[in-house]
JSON list of C-alpha atoms in Angstrom, two decimals:
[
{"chain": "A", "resi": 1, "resn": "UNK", "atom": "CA", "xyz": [0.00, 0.00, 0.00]},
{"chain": "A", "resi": 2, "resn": "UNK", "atom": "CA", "xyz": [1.62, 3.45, -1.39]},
{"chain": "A", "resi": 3, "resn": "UNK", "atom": "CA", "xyz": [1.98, 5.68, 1.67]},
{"chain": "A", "resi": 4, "resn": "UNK", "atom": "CA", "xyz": [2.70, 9.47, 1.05]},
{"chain": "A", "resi": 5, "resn": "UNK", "atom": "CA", "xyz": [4.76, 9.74, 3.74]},
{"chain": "A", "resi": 6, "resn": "UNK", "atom": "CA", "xyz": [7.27, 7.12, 2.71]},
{"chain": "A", "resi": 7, "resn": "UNK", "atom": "CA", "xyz": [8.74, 10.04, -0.14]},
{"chain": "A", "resi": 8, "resn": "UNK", "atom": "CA", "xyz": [9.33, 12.85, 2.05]},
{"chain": "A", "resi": 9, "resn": "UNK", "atom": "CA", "xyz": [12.41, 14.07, 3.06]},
{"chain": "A", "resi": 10, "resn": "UNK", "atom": "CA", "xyz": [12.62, 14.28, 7.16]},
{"chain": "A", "resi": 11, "resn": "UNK", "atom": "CA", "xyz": [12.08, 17.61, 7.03]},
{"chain": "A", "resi": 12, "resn": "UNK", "atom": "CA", "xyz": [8.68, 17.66, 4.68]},
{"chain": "A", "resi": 13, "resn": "UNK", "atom": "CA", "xyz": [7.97, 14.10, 6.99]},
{"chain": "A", "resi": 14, "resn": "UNK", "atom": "CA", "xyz": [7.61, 16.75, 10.17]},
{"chain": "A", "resi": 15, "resn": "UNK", "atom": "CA", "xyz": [6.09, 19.49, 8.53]},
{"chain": "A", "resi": 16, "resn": "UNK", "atom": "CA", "xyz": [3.76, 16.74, 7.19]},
{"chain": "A", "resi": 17, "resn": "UNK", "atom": "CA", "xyz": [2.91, 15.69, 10.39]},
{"chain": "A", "resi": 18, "resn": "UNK", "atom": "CA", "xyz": [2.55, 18.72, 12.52]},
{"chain": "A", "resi": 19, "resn": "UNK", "atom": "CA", "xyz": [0.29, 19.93, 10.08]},
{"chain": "A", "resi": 20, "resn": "UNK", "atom": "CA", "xyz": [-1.75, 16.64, 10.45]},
{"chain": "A", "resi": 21, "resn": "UNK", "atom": "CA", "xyz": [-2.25, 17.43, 14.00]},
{"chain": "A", "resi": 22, "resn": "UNK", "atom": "CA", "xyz": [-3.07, 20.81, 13.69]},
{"chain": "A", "resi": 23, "resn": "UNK", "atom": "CA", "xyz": [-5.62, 19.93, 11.49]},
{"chain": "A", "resi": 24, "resn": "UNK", "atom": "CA", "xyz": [-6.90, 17.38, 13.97]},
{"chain": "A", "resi": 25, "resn": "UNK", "atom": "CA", "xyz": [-6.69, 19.77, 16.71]},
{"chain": "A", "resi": 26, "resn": "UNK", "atom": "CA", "xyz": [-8.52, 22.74, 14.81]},
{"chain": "A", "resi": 27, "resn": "UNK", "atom": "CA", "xyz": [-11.25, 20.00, 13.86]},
{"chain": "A", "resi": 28, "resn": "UNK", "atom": "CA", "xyz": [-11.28, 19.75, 17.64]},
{"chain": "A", "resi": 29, "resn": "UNK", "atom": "CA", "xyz": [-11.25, 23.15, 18.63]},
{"chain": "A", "resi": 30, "resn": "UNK", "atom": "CA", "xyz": [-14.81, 23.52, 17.66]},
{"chain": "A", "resi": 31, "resn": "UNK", "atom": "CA", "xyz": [-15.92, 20.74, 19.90]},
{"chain": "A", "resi": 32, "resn": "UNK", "atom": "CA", "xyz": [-17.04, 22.60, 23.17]},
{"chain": "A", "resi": 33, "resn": "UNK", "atom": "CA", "xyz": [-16.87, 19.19, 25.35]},
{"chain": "A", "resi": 34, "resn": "UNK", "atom": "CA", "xyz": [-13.63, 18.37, 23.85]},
{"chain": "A", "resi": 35, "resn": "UNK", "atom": "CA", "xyz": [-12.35, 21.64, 25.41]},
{"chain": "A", "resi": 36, "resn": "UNK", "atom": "CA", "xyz": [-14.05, 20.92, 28.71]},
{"chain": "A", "resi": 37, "resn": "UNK", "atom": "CA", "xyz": [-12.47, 17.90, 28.75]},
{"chain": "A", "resi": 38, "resn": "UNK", "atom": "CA", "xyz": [-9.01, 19.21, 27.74]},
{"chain": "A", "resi": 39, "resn": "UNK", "atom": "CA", "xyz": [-9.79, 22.00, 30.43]},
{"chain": "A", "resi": 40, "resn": "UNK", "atom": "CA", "xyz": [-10.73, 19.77, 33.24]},
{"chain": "A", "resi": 41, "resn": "UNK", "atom": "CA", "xyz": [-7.86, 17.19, 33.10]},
{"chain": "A", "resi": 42, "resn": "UNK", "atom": "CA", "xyz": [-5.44, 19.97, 33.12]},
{"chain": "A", "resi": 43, "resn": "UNK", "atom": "CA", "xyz": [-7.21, 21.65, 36.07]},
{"chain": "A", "resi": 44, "resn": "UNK", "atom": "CA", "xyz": [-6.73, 18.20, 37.67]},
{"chain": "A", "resi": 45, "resn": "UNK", "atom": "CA", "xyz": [-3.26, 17.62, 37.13]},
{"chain": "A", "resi": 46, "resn": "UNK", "atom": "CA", "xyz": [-3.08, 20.80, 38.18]},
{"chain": "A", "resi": 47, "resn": "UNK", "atom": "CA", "xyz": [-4.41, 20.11, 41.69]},
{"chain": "A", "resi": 48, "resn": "UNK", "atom": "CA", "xyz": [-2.31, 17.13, 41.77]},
{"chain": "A", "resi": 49, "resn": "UNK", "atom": "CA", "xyz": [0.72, 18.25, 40.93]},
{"chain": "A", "resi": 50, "resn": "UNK", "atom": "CA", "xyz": [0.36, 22.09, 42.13]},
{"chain": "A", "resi": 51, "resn": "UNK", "atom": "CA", "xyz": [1.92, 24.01, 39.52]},
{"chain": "A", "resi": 52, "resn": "UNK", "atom": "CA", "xyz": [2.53, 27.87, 40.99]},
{"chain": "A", "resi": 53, "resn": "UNK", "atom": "CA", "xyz": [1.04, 29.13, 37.64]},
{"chain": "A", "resi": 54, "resn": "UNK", "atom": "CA", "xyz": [-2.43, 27.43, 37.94]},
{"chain": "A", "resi": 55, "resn": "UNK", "atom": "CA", "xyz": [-4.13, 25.72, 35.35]},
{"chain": "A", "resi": 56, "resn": "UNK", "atom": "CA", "xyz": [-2.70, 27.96, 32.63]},
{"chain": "A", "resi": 57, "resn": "UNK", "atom": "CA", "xyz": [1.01, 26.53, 33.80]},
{"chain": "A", "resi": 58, "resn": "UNK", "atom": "CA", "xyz": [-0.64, 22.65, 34.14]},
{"chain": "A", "resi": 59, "resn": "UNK", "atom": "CA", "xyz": [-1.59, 23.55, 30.50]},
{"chain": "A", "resi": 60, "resn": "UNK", "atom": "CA", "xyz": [1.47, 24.32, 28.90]},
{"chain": "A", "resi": 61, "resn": "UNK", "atom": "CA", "xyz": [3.59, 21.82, 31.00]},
{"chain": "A", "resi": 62, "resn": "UNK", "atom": "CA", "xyz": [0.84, 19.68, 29.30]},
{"chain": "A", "resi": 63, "resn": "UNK", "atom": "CA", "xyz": [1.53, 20.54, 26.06]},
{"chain": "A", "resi": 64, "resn": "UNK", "atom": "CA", "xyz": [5.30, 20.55, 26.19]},
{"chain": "A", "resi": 65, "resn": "UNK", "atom": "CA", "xyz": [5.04, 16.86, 27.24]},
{"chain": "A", "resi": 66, "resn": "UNK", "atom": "CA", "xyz": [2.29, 15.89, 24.57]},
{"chain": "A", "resi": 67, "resn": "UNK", "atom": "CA", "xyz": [4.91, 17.56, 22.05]},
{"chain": "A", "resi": 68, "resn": "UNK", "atom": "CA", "xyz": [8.24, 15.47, 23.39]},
{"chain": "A", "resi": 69, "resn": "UNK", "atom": "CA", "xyz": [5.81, 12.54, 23.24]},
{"chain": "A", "resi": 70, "resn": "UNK", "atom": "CA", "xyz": [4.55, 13.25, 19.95]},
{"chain": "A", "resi": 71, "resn": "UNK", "atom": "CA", "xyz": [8.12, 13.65, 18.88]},
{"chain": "A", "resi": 72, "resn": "UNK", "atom": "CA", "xyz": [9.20, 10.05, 20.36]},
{"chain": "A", "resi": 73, "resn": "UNK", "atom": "CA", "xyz": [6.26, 8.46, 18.77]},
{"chain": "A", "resi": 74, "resn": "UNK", "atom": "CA", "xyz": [7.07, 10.18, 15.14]},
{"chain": "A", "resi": 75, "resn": "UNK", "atom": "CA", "xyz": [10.42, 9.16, 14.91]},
{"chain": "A", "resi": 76, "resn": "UNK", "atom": "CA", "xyz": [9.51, 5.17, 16.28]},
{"chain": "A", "resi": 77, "resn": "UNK", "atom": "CA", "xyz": [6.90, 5.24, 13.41]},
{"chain": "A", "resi": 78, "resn": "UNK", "atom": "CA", "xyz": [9.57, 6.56, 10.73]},
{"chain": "A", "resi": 79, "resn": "UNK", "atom": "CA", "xyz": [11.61, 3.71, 12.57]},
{"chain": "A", "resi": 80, "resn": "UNK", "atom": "CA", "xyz": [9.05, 1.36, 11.13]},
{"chain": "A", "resi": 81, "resn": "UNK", "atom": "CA", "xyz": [7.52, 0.59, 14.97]},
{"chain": "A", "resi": 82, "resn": "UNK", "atom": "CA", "xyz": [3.94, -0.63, 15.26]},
{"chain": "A", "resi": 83, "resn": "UNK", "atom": "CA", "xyz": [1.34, 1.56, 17.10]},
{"chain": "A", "resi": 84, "resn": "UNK", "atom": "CA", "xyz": [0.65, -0.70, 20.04]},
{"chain": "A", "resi": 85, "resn": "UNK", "atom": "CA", "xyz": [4.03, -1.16, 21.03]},
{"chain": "A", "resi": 86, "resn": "UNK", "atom": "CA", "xyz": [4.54, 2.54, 21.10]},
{"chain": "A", "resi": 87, "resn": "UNK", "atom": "CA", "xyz": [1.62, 3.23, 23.32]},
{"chain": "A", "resi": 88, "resn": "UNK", "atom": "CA", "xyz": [3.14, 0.77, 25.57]},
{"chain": "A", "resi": 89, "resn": "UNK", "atom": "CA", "xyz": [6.29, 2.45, 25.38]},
{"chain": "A", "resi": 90, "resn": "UNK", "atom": "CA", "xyz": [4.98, 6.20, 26.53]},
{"chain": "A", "resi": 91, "resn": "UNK", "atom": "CA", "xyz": [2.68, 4.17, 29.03]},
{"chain": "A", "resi": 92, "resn": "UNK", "atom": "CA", "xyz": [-0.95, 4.50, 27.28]},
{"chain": "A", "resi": 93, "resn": "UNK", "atom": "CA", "xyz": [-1.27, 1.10, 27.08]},
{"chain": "A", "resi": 94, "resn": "UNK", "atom": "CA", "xyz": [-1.08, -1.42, 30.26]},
{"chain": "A", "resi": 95, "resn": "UNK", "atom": "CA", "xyz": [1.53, -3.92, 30.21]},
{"chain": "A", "resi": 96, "resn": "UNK", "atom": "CA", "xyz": [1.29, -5.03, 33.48]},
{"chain": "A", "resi": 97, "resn": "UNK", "atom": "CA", "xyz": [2.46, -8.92, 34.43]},
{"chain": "A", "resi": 98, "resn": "UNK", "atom": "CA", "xyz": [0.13, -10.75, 36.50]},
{"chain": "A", "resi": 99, "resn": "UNK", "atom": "CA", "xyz": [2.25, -10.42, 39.41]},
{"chain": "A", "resi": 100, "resn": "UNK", "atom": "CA", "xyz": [2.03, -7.02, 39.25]},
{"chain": "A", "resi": 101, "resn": "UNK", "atom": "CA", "xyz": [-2.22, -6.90, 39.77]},
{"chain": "A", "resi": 102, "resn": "UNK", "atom": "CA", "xyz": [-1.61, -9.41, 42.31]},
{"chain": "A", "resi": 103, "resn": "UNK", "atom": "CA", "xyz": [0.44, -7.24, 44.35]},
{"chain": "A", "resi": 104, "resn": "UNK", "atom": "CA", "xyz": [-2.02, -4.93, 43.82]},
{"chain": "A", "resi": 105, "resn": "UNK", "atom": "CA", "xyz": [-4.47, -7.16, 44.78]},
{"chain": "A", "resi": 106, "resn": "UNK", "atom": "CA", "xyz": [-2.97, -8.10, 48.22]},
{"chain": "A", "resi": 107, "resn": "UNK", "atom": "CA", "xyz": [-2.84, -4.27, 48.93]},
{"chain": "A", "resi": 108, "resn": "UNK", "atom": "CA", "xyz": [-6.00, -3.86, 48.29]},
{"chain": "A", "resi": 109, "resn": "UNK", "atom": "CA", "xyz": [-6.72, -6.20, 50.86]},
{"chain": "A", "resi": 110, "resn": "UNK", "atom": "CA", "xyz": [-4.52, -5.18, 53.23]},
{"chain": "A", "resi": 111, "resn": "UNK", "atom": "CA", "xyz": [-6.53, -1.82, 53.01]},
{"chain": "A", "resi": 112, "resn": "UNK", "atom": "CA", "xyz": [-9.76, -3.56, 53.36]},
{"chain": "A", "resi": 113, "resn": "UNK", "atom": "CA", "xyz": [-8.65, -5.12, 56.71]},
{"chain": "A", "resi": 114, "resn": "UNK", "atom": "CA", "xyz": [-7.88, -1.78, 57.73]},
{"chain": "A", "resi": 115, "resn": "UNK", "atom": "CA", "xyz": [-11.31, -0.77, 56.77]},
{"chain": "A", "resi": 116, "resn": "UNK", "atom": "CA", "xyz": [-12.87, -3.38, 58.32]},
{"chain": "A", "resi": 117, "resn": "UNK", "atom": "CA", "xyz": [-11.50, -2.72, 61.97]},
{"chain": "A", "resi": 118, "resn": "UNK", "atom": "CA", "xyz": [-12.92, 1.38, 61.06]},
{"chain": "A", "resi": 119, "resn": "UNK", "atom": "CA", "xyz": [-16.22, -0.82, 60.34]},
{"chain": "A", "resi": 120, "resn": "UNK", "atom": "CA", "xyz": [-16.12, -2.67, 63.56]},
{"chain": "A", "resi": 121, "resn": "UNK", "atom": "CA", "xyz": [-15.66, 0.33, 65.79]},
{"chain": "A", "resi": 122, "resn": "UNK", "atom": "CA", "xyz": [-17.65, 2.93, 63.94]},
{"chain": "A", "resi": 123, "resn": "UNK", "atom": "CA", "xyz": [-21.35, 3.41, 64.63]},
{"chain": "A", "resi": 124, "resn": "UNK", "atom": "CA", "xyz": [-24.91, 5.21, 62.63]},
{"chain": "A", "resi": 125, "resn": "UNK", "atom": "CA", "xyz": [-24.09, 6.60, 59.49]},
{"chain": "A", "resi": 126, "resn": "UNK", "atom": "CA", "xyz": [-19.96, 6.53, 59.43]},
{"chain": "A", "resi": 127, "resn": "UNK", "atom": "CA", "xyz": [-20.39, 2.64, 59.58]},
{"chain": "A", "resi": 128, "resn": "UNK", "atom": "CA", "xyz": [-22.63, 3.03, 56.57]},
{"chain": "A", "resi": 129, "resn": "UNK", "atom": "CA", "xyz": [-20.33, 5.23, 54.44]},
{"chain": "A", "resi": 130, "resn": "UNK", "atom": "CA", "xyz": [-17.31, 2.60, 55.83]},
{"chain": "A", "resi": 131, "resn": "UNK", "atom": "CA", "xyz": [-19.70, -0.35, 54.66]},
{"chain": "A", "resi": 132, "resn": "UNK", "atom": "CA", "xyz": [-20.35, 1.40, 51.21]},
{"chain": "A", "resi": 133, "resn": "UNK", "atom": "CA", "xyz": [-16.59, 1.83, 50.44]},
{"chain": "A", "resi": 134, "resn": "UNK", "atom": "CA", "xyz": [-15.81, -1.64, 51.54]},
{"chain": "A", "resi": 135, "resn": "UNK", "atom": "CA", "xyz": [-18.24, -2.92, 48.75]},
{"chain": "A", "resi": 136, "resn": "UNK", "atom": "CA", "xyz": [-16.57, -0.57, 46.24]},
{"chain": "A", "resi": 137, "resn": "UNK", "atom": "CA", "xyz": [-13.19, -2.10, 47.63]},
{"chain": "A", "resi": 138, "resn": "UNK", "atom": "CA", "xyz": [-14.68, -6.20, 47.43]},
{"chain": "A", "resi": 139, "resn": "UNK", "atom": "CA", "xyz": [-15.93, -5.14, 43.42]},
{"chain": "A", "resi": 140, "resn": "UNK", "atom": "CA", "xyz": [-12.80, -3.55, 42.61]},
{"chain": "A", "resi": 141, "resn": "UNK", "atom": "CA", "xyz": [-10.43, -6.40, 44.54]},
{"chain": "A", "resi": 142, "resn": "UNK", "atom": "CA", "xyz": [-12.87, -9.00, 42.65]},
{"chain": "A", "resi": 143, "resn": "UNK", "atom": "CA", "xyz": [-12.11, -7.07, 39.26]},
{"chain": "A", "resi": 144, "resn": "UNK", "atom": "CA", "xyz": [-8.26, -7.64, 40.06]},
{"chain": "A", "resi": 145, "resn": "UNK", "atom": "CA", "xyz": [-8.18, -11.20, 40.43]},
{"chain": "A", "resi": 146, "resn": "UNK", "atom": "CA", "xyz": [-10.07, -11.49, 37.06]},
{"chain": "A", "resi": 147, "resn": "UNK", "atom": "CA", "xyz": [-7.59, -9.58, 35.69]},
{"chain": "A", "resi": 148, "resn": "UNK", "atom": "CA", "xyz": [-4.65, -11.05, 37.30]},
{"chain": "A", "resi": 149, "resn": "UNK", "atom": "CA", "xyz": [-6.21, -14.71, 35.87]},
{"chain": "A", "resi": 150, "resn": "UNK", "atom": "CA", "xyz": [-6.90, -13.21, 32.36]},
{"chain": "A", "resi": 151, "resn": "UNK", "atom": "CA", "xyz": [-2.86, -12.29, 32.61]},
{"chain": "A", "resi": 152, "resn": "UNK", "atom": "CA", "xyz": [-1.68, -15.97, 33.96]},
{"chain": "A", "resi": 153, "resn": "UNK", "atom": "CA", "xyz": [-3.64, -17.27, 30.89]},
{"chain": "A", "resi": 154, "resn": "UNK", "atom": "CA", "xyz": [-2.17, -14.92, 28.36]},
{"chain": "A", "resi": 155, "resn": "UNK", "atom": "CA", "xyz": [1.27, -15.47, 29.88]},
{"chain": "A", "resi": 156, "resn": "UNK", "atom": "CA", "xyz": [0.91, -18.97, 29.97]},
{"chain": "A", "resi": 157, "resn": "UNK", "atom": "CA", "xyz": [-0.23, -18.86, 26.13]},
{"chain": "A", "resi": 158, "resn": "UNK", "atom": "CA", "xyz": [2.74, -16.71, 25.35]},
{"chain": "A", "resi": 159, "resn": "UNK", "atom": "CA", "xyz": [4.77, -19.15, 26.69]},
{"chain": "A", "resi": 160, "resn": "UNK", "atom": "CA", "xyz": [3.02, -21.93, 25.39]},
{"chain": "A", "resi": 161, "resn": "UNK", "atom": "CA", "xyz": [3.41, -20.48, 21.73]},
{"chain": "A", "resi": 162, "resn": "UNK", "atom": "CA", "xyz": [6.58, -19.16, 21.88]},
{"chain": "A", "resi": 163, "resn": "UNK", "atom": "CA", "xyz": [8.98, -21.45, 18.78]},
{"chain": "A", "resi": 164, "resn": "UNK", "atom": "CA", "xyz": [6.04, -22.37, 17.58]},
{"chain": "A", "resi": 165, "resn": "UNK", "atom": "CA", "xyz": [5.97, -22.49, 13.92]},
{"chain": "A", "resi": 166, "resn": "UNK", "atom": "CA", "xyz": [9.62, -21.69, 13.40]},
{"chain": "A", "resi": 167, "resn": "UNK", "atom": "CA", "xyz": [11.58, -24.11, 11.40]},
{"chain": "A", "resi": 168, "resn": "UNK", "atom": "CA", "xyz": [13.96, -26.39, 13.28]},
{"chain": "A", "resi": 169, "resn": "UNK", "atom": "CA", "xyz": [17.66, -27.14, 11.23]},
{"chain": "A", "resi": 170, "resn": "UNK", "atom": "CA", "xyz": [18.27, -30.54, 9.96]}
]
């Protein structure tokens, strides 16, 4: 399949491209709830990561990483990289090991012990809330170990069909 991009010199390849995304952006730009959006998750990393400029400095810290990771992600693709791997590699994609949602698992439940004792000693309405967030906690604990058998069996398949159909010498 004849891709455009393939003739360009590097320097037509990033002019290319940056006008690609401004176009996408502009298309965008006339979506009100995309800018809410856009406007709300840097007002929260903004309250998580308490910029001394506000949301206007969360915003351009935001862009200046989109732009190194847009960069990063270019040149992998003019590498000849495939798209999932790259989301992997700038962390939009999970590529957690099963071990790792167990551990998260057995914190979770170290947490919900914790809870539980709260539960015990609280009375009226804090045991309720307590009681509601332990259910949350049992859903999202339950979700986990789904996940973390979902993993084994992917691993184990991995491993499973790793040589296979390669040619063995004679």
């Amino acid at each position: 399949m004849y891709n455009k991009y393939f003739t360009m010199k590097k320097s037509e390849l990033k002019e290319a491209i940056k006008n690609e995304i401004t176009s996408v952006l502009s298309e965008q730009s006339n979506n009100p709830d995309f800018d809410k959006k856009v406007a709300s998750f840097a007002k929260k990393i903004n309250n998580e990561m308490g910029y001394p400029g506000g949301v206007l400095e969360a915003m351009k810290q935001i862009k200046s990483r989109l732009e190194r990771i847009i960069s990063k992600v270019e040149g992998a693709k003019r590498g000849g990289a495939e798209e999932e791997p790259l989301m992997k590699m700038i962390g939009l994609s999970e590529a957690k090991s099963a071990a790792d949602v167990d551990k998260e698992v057995k914190d979770l439940e170290s947490k919900m012990k914790d809870k539980a004792k709260d539960f015990k000693a609280a009375e009226g309405k804090a045991k309720d809330k307590i009681k509601d967030e332990l259910k949350d906690m049992t859903t999202k604990r339950n979700d986990l170990k789904k996940k973390v058998e979902d993993l084994k069996k992917k691993e184990d398949k991995e491993i499973a069909d790793k040589g296979r159909d390669q040619e063995l010498d004679a």
